[in-house]
Short mmCIF file of C-alpha atoms in Angstrom, two decimals:
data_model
loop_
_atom_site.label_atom_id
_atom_site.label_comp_id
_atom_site.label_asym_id
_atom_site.label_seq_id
_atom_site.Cartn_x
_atom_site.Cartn_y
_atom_site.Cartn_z
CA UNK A 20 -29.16 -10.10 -47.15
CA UNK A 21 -26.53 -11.34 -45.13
CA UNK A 22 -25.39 -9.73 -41.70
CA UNK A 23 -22.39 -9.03 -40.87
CA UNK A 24 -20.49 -11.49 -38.19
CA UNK A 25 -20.27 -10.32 -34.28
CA UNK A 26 -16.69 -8.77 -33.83
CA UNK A 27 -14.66 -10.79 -32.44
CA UNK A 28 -13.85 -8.29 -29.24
CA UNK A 29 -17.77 -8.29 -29.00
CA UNK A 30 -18.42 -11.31 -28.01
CA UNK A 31 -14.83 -11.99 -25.90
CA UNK A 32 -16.64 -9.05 -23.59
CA UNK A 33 -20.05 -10.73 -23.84
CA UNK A 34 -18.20 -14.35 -22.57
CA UNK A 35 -16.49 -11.98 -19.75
CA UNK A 36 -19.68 -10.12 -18.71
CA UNK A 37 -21.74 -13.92 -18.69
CA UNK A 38 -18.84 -15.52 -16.69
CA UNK A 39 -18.97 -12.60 -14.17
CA UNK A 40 -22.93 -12.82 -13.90
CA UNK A 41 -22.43 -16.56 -12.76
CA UNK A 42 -19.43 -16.21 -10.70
CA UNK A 43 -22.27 -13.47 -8.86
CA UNK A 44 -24.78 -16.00 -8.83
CA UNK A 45 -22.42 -18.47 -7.17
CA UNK A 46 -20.55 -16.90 -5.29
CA UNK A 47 -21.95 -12.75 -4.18
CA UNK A 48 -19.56 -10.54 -3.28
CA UNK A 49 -20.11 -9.35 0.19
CA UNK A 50 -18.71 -6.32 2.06
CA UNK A 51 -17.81 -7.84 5.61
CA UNK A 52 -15.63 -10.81 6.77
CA UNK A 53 -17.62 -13.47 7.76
CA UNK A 54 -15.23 -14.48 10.97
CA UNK A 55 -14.46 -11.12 12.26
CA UNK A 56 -16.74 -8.67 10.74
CA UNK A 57 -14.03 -6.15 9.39
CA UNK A 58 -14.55 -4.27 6.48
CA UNK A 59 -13.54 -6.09 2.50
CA UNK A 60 -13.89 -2.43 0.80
CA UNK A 61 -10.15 -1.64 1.18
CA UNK A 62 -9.10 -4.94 0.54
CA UNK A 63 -10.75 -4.55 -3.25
CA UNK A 64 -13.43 -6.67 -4.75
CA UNK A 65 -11.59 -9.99 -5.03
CA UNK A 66 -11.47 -9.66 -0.55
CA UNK A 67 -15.45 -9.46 -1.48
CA UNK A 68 -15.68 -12.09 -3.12
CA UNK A 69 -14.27 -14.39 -0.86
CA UNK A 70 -16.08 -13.27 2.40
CA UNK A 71 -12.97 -13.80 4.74
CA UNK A 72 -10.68 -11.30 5.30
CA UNK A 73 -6.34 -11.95 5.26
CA UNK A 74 -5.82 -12.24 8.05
CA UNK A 75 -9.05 -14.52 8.99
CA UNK A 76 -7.97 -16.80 5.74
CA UNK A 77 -3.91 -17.31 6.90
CA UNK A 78 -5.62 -17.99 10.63
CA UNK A 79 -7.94 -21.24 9.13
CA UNK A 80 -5.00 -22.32 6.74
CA UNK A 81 -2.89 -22.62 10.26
CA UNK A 82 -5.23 -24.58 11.78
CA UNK A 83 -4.53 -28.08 11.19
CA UNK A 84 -0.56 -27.40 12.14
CA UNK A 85 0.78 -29.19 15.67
CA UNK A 86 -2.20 -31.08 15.59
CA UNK A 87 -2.60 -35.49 15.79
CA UNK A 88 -4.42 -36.45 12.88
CA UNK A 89 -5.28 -39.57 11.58
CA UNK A 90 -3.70 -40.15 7.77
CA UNK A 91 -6.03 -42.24 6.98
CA UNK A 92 -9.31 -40.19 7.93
CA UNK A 93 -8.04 -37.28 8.68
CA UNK A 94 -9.69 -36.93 11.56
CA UNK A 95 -7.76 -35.11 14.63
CA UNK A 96 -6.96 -36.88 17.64
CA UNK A 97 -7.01 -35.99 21.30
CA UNK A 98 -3.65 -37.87 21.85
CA UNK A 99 -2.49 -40.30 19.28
CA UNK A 100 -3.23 -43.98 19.36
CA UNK A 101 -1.02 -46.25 21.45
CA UNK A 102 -0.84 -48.72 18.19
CA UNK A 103 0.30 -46.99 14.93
CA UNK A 104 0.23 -48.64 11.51
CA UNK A 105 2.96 -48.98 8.98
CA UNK A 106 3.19 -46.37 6.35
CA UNK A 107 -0.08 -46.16 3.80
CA UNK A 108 1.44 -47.20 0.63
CA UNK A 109 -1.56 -44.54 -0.56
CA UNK A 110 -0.35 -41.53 2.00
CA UNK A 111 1.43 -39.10 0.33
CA UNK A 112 5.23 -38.98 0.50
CA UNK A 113 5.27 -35.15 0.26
CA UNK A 114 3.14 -34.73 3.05
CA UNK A 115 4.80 -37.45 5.22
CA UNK A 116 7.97 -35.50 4.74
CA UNK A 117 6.78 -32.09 6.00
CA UNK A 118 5.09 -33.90 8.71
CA UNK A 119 8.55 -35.72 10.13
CA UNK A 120 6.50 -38.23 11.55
CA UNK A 121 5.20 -41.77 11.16
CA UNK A 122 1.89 -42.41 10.03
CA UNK A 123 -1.16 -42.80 12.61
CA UNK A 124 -4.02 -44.25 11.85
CA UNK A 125 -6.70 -43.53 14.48
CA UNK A 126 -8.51 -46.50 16.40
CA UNK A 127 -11.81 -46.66 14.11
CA UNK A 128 -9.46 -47.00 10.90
CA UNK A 129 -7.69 -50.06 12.90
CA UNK A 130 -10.70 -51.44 13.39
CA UNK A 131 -12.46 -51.27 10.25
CA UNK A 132 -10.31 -50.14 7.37
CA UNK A 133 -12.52 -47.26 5.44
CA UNK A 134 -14.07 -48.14 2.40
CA UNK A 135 -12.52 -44.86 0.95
CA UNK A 136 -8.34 -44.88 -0.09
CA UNK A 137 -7.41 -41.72 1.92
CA UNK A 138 -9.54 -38.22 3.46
CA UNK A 139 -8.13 -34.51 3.56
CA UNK A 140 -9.43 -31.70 5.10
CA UNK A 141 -8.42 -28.02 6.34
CA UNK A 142 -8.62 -28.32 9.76
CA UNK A 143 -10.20 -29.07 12.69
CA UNK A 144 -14.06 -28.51 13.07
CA UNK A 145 -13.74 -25.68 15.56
CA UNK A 146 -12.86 -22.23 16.10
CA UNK A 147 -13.03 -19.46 12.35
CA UNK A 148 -13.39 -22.85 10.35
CA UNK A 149 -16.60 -23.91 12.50
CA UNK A 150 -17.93 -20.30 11.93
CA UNK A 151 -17.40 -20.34 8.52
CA UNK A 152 -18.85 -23.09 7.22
CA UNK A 153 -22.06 -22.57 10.18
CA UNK A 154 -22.22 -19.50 7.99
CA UNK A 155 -22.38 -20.78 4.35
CA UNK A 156 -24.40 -23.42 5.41
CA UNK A 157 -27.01 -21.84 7.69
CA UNK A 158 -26.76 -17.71 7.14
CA UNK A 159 -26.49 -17.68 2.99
CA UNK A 160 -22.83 -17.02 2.91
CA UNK A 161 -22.30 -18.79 -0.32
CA UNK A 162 -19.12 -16.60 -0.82
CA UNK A 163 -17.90 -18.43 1.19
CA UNK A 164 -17.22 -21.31 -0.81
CA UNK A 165 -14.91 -19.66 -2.88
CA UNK A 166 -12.15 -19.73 -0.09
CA UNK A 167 -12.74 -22.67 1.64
CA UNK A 168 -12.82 -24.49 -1.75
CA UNK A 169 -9.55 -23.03 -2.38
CA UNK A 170 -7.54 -24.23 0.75
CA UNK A 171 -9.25 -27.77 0.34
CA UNK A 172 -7.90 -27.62 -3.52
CA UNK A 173 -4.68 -26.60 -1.74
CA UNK A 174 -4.92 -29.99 0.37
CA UNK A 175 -5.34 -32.29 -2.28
CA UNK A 176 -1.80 -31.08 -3.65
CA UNK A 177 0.10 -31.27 -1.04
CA UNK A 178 -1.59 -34.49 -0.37
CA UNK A 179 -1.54 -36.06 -4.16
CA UNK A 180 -0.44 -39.80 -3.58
CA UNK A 181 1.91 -41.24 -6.08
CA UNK A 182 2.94 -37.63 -7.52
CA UNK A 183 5.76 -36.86 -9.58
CA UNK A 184 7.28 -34.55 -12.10
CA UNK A 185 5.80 -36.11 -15.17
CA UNK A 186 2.27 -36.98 -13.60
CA UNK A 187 1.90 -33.98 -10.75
CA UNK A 188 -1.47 -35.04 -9.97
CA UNK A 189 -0.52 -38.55 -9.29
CA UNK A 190 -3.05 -41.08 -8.39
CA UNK A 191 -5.71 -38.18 -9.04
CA UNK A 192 -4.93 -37.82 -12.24
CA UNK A 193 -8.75 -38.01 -14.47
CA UNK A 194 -10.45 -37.98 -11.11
CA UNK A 195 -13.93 -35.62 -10.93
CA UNK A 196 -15.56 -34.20 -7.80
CA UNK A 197 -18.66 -36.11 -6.64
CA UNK A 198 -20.47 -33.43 -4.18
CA UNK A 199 -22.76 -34.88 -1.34
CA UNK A 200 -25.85 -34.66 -2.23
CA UNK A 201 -28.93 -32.77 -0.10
CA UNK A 202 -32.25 -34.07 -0.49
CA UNK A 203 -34.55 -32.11 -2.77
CA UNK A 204 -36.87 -30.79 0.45
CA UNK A 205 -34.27 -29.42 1.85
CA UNK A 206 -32.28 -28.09 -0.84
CA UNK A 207 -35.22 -26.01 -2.07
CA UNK A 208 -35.53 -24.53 1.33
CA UNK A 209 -31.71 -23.92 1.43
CA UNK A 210 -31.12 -22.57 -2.20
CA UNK A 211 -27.97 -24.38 -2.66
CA UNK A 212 -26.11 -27.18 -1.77
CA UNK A 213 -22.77 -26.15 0.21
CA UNK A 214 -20.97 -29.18 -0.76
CA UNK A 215 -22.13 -28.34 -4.82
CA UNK A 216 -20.40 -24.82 -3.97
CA UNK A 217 -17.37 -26.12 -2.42
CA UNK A 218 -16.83 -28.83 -5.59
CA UNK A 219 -17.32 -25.79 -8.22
CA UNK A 220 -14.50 -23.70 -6.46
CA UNK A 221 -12.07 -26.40 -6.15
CA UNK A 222 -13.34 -26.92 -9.99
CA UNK A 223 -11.91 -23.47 -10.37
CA UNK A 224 -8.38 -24.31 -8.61
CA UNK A 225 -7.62 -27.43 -10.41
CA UNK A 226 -9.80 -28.50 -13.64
CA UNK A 227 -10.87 -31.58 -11.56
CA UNK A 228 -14.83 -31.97 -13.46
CA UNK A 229 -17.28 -31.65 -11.16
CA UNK A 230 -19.54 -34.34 -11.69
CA UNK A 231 -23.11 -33.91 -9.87
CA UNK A 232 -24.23 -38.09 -10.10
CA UNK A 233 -25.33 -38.84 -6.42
CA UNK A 234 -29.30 -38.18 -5.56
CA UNK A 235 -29.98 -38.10 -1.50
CA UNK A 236 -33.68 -40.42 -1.39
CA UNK A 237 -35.27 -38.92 1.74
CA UNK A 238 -34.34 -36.44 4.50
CA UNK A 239 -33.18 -38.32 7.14
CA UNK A 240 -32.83 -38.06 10.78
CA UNK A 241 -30.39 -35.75 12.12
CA UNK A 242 -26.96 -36.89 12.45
CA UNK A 243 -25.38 -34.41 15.41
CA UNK A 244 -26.94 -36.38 18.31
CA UNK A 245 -26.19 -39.86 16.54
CA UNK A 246 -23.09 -42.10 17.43
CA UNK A 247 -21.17 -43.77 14.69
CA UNK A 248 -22.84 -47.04 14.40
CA UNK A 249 -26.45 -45.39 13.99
CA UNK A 250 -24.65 -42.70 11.29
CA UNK A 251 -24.41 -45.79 9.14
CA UNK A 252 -27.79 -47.77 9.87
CA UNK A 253 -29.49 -44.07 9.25
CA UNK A 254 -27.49 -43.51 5.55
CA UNK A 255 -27.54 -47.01 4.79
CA UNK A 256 -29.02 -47.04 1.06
CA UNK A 257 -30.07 -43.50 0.83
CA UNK A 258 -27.34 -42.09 -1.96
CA UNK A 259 -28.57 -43.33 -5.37
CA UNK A 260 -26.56 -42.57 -8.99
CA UNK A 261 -28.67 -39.79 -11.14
CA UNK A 262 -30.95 -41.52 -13.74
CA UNK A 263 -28.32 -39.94 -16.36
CA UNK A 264 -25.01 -38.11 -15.71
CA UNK A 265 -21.58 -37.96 -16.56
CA UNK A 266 -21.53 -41.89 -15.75
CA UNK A 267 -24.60 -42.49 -18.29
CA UNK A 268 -27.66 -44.96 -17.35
CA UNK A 269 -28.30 -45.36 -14.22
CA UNK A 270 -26.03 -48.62 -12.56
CA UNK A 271 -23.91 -49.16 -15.27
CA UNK A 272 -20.40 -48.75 -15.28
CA UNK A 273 -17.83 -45.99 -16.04
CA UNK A 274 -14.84 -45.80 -17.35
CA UNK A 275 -13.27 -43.27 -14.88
CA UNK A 276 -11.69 -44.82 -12.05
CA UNK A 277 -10.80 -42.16 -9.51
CA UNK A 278 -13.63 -39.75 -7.79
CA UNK A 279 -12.89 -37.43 -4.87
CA UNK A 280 -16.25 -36.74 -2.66
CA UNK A 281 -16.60 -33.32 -1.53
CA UNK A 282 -18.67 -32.22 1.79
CA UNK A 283 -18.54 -29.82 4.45
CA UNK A 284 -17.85 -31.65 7.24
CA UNK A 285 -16.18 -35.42 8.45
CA UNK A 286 -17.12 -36.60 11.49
CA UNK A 287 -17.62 -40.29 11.98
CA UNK A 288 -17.45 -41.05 8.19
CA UNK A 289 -20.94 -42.49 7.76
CA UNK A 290 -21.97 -40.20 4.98
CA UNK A 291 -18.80 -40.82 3.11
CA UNK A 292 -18.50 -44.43 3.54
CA UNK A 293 -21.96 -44.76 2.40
CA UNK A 294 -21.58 -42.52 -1.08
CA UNK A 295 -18.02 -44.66 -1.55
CA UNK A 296 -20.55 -47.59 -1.61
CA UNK A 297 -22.39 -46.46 -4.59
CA UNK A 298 -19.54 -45.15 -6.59
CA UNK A 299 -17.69 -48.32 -5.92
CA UNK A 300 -20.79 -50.25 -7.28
CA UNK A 301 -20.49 -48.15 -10.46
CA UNK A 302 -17.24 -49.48 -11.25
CA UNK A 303 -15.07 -46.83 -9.63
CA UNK A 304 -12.43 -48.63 -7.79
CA UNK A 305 -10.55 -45.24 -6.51
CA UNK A 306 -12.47 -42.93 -4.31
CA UNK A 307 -11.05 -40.26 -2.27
CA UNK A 308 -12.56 -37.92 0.07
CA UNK A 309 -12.08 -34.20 0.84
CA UNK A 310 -14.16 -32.12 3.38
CA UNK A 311 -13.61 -28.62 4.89
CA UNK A 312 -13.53 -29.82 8.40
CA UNK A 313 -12.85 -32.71 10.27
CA UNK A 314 -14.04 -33.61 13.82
CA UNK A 315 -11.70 -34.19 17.02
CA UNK A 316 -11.06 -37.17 18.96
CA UNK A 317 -14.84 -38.43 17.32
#
């Protein structure tokens, strides 16, 4: 005897209550703002969500303004560079134009061009931003992805090189979000990987894929105490492509062109640099890079 077919409504409110269960899972709801500890009840549930209160959010979207930064890295600078480049053909004319300045590329980037086309980030490592992401990362404030993933996804439009009416998302257009990976040790201790979080709500902002293809080989030494040259000698040949994955067998090529790497923090661009390496060696010429913070005068 046939049964009759699940109303329609039925399982519409089924979808809702599943997506809901792993928006929880991804990112709780909490009840105080992770910067400033004031209550999220009386700013409703979607304040919960996030983790950061107004107020706190407007402050870290402010951050980066009067500030030197690098176009090229992003990086912020301490005073700018006494040599400055001619304009990136890759920079982005929108944000050249708020800016009212020419570009400046900082003195690592004149040195040794990145391997990467162009890096964007919030702000500088320091400050709300430096709390925030010390929180997600260290105190289980995965909430917190949800608004920091939202101001980078805010970054890489105003930032979109080659943009324009017809194509808005510009040279990004068919690019997918490669978070950096942790290694396995560590991410079972952790629970999650923040970059993974960040990638999912910037996902959410602009139907980028994510696309979860790097594996991390071994837990390596530190980086906070290392200089730039030993970042890159301590990475070097530690990102690997997933056996299978959105790019298929492991080495071969892709069709997709464009990636955007996601991770928490820049600082001398060793972790980066070294993922661009592998993704370049999979046949993707364009890579891109946005983090939540970027380090000063590093």
């Amino acid at each position: 005897m046939a049964t009759d077919p699940v109303p329609r409504k039925e399982v519409s409110r089924l979808l809702q209550k599943f997506w809901a269960e792993v928006q929880e899972m991804l990112f709780p709801t909490w009840q105080d703002c992770s910067c400033c500890q004031d209550s999220l009840a009386q700013n409703g549930r979607s304040w919960g969500r996030s983790g950061l209160c107004r107020n706190c959010l407007l402050e870290i979207e402010r951050l980066n303004e009067e500030l030197v930064q690098c176009d090229r890295c992003g990086k912020y600078l301490k005073e700018a560079p006494s040599s400055k480049e001619p304009l990136l053909k890759e920079s982005s004319a929108r944000a050249r134009k708020e800016k009212g300045t020419e570009s400046v590329i900082c003195e690592n980037c004149q040195n040794q061009a990145p391997l990467f086309l162009q890096a964007w980030n919030i702000g500088p490592y320091e400050g709300l931003l430096r709390q925030a992401i010390h929180d997600l990362k260290y105190k289980g404030r995965r909430d917190l992805a949800l608004p920091l993933g939202k101001i980078m996804a805010q970054q890489l439009w105003l930032a979109v090189p080659n943009s324009s009416l017809l194509n808005p998302w510009g040279d990004l257009k068919g690019a997918f979000l490669v978070p950096i990976p942790l290694y396995s040790e560590k991410l079972l201790r952790r629970n999650f990987n923040q970059s993974f979080l960040l990638a999912k709500a910037i996902e959410e902002e602009t139907a980028f894929p994510v696309a979860d293809i790097l594996l991390r080989q071994a837990d390596t030494e530190t980086q906070a105490h290392l200089g730039r040259y030993d970042r890159l000698r301590n990475l070097e040949g530690q990102f690997v492509l997933q056996p299978q994955g959105l790019l298929g067998q492991k080495g071969s090529k892709t069709k997709a062109k464009a990636a955007i790497l996601v991770d928490d923090v820049y600082t001398t661009g060793a972790t980066v640099t070294e993922a661009t390496k592998v993704l370049h060696q999979a046949g993707i010429t364009s890579v891109y890079v946005v983090t939540a913070a970027a380090g000063i005068g590093l």
